[in-house]
Amino acid sequence: MFEKLLKHGGRIACGLILGAAAPAIADEVGCVTTAWKLIGANHKVCVDVFEDPKIPNVICHISQARTGGISGGLGLAEDPSQFSLACRQIGPIALPAKLPAEETVFSESTSLLFKSTNITRLWDAKHNTLVYLAISRKVIEGAPANSVSTVPVMPWGK
């Protein structure tokens, strides 16, 4: 757990301090530098992967911009609300008997105190599709940044 706290620049630690424990914890796939910084960490875009905690065989990849510099390297900078989301079925899906129409499946702090990226799973029963919506949230005001991905629940294999 300590390695995850260091890898995410304190983002998980901030959420735990505020009592906002994430439903799922992401693993970092990798990062690409977008701007080199002379002092401190580089600006980058990182890709993380997490499994839907209640729907086995559904994974989501989220890419997010991460602020560099000295404050970014210390986990004190506010990351921009720039992200992309892709969710896929990787095996047979068995839906729980009572699937909520809306449920937060992932949350990560993107500033020291007041901003986070949240991913909510919505259930589109009419089209038998799981819908994953990523949004940026601020405690004081919302942000319009969002991304959506869908996973149709279909037979697997055979």
XYZ file of C-alpha atoms in Angstrom:
158
model
C 0.000 0.000 0.000
C 2.854 2.397 0.824
C 4.258 1.974 -2.705
C 0.866 2.972 -4.171
C 0.829 6.108 -2.027
C 4.248 7.088 -3.340
C 3.450 6.170 -6.957
C 0.295 8.281 -7.049
C 1.969 11.323 -5.503
C -0.168 11.291 -2.367
C -3.484 11.264 -4.292
C -4.767 8.169 -2.476
C -3.478 9.442 0.866
C -5.422 12.698 0.472
C -8.615 10.749 -0.168
C -8.054 8.598 2.891
C -7.370 11.641 5.081
C -10.667 13.172 3.957
C -12.495 9.889 4.543
C -13.203 9.345 0.843
C -11.873 5.830 0.387
C -12.111 4.763 -3.255
C -14.334 1.803 -4.195
C -11.580 0.492 -6.509
C -7.839 1.105 -6.556
C -6.182 1.543 -9.920
C -2.842 0.114 -10.989
C -0.604 2.301 -13.115
C 0.007 0.914 -16.611
C 2.494 3.635 -17.553
C 3.115 7.325 -18.174
C 4.304 9.409 -21.123
C 6.033 12.770 -20.638
C 4.200 15.655 -22.299
C 6.470 18.512 -21.159
C 9.965 18.372 -19.728
C 10.596 20.350 -16.530
C 14.086 21.548 -15.556
C 13.250 21.345 -11.851
C 10.857 18.775 -10.441
C 8.785 16.094 -12.143
C 7.814 16.360 -15.810
C 4.219 16.994 -16.897
C 2.802 13.682 -18.107
C -0.228 11.663 -19.085
C -0.610 8.436 -17.122
C -2.780 5.404 -17.867
C -4.266 3.467 -14.947
C -6.394 0.307 -14.997
C -9.000 -0.847 -12.498
C -11.542 -3.653 -12.295
C -15.193 -2.870 -11.649
C -15.509 -3.996 -8.003
C -18.988 -5.535 -8.514
C -18.921 -6.700 -12.150
C -16.232 -9.349 -12.674
C -14.535 -9.312 -16.088
C -15.067 -5.620 -16.755
C -11.957 -3.429 -16.682
C -11.519 0.270 -17.312
C -8.455 2.189 -18.429
C -8.324 5.888 -17.624
C -5.696 8.299 -18.905
C -5.189 11.496 -16.929
C -2.959 14.539 -17.262
C -0.637 14.943 -14.266
C 1.012 18.208 -13.331
C 4.778 18.191 -12.902
C 7.201 20.688 -11.443
C 8.148 20.814 -7.804
C 4.555 21.001 -6.518
C 3.474 18.144 -8.817
C 6.380 15.973 -7.678
C 5.335 16.514 -4.063
C 1.661 15.776 -4.796
C 0.610 19.357 -4.011
C -0.396 20.539 -7.513
C -3.909 20.486 -8.924
C -4.041 18.227 -11.980
C -5.985 19.515 -14.992
C -9.417 18.026 -15.733
C -8.173 16.203 -18.815
C -8.835 12.484 -19.058
C -10.138 9.718 -21.281
C -11.930 6.483 -20.371
C -12.205 3.074 -22.070
C -13.989 0.094 -20.462
C -14.131 -3.435 -21.893
C -15.474 -6.899 -21.197
C -12.557 -9.335 -20.761
C -14.523 -12.483 -19.893
C -18.063 -13.687 -19.149
C -20.169 -11.131 -17.272
C -22.590 -12.230 -14.553
C -24.585 -9.272 -13.283
C -25.477 -9.191 -9.590
C -29.142 -9.813 -8.757
C -29.586 -6.255 -7.502
C -27.522 -3.963 -9.715
C -27.967 -0.302 -8.719
C -28.996 2.040 -11.531
C -26.063 4.298 -10.561
C -22.948 3.572 -8.475
C -19.512 5.151 -8.037
C -16.897 2.541 -8.965
C -13.718 4.642 -8.801
C -12.583 7.950 -7.298
C -9.162 9.583 -7.245
C -8.111 12.924 -5.783
C -6.591 15.270 -8.379
C -5.612 18.057 -5.976
C -4.502 18.268 -2.380
C -7.992 18.843 -0.987
C -10.876 19.818 -3.225
C -10.856 18.131 -6.638
C -11.346 14.537 -7.786
C -12.016 12.371 -10.804
C -14.978 10.047 -10.241
C -16.205 7.174 -12.389
C -19.846 6.200 -12.038
C -21.393 3.037 -13.463
C -24.895 3.493 -14.878
C -27.131 0.605 -15.958
C -28.968 1.000 -19.285
C -31.454 -1.867 -18.840
C -33.255 -1.197 -22.121
C -30.050 -1.815 -24.102
C -28.469 -4.315 -21.658
C -25.407 -2.061 -21.406
C -23.131 -0.898 -18.603
C -22.265 2.790 -19.022
C -19.182 4.226 -17.311
C -19.051 8.017 -16.907
C -15.892 9.796 -15.749
C -16.304 13.333 -14.441
C -14.169 15.887 -12.660
C -15.596 17.138 -9.386
C -14.725 20.093 -7.229
C -16.148 20.434 -3.738
C -17.233 24.045 -4.345
C -18.219 23.826 -8.017
C -18.465 21.061 -10.575
C -16.405 20.861 -13.736
C -17.852 20.005 -17.166
C -14.958 17.704 -18.112
C -16.281 14.188 -18.751
C -15.713 11.004 -20.712
C -17.992 8.016 -21.338
C -17.471 4.360 -22.232
C -20.006 1.547 -22.663
C -19.846 -2.222 -22.209
C -22.732 -4.163 -23.787
C -23.434 -7.285 -21.720
C -23.110 -10.076 -24.277
C -22.454 -13.826 -24.277
C -18.775 -14.726 -24.055
C -16.986 -17.439 -25.965
C -18.514 -20.720 -27.181
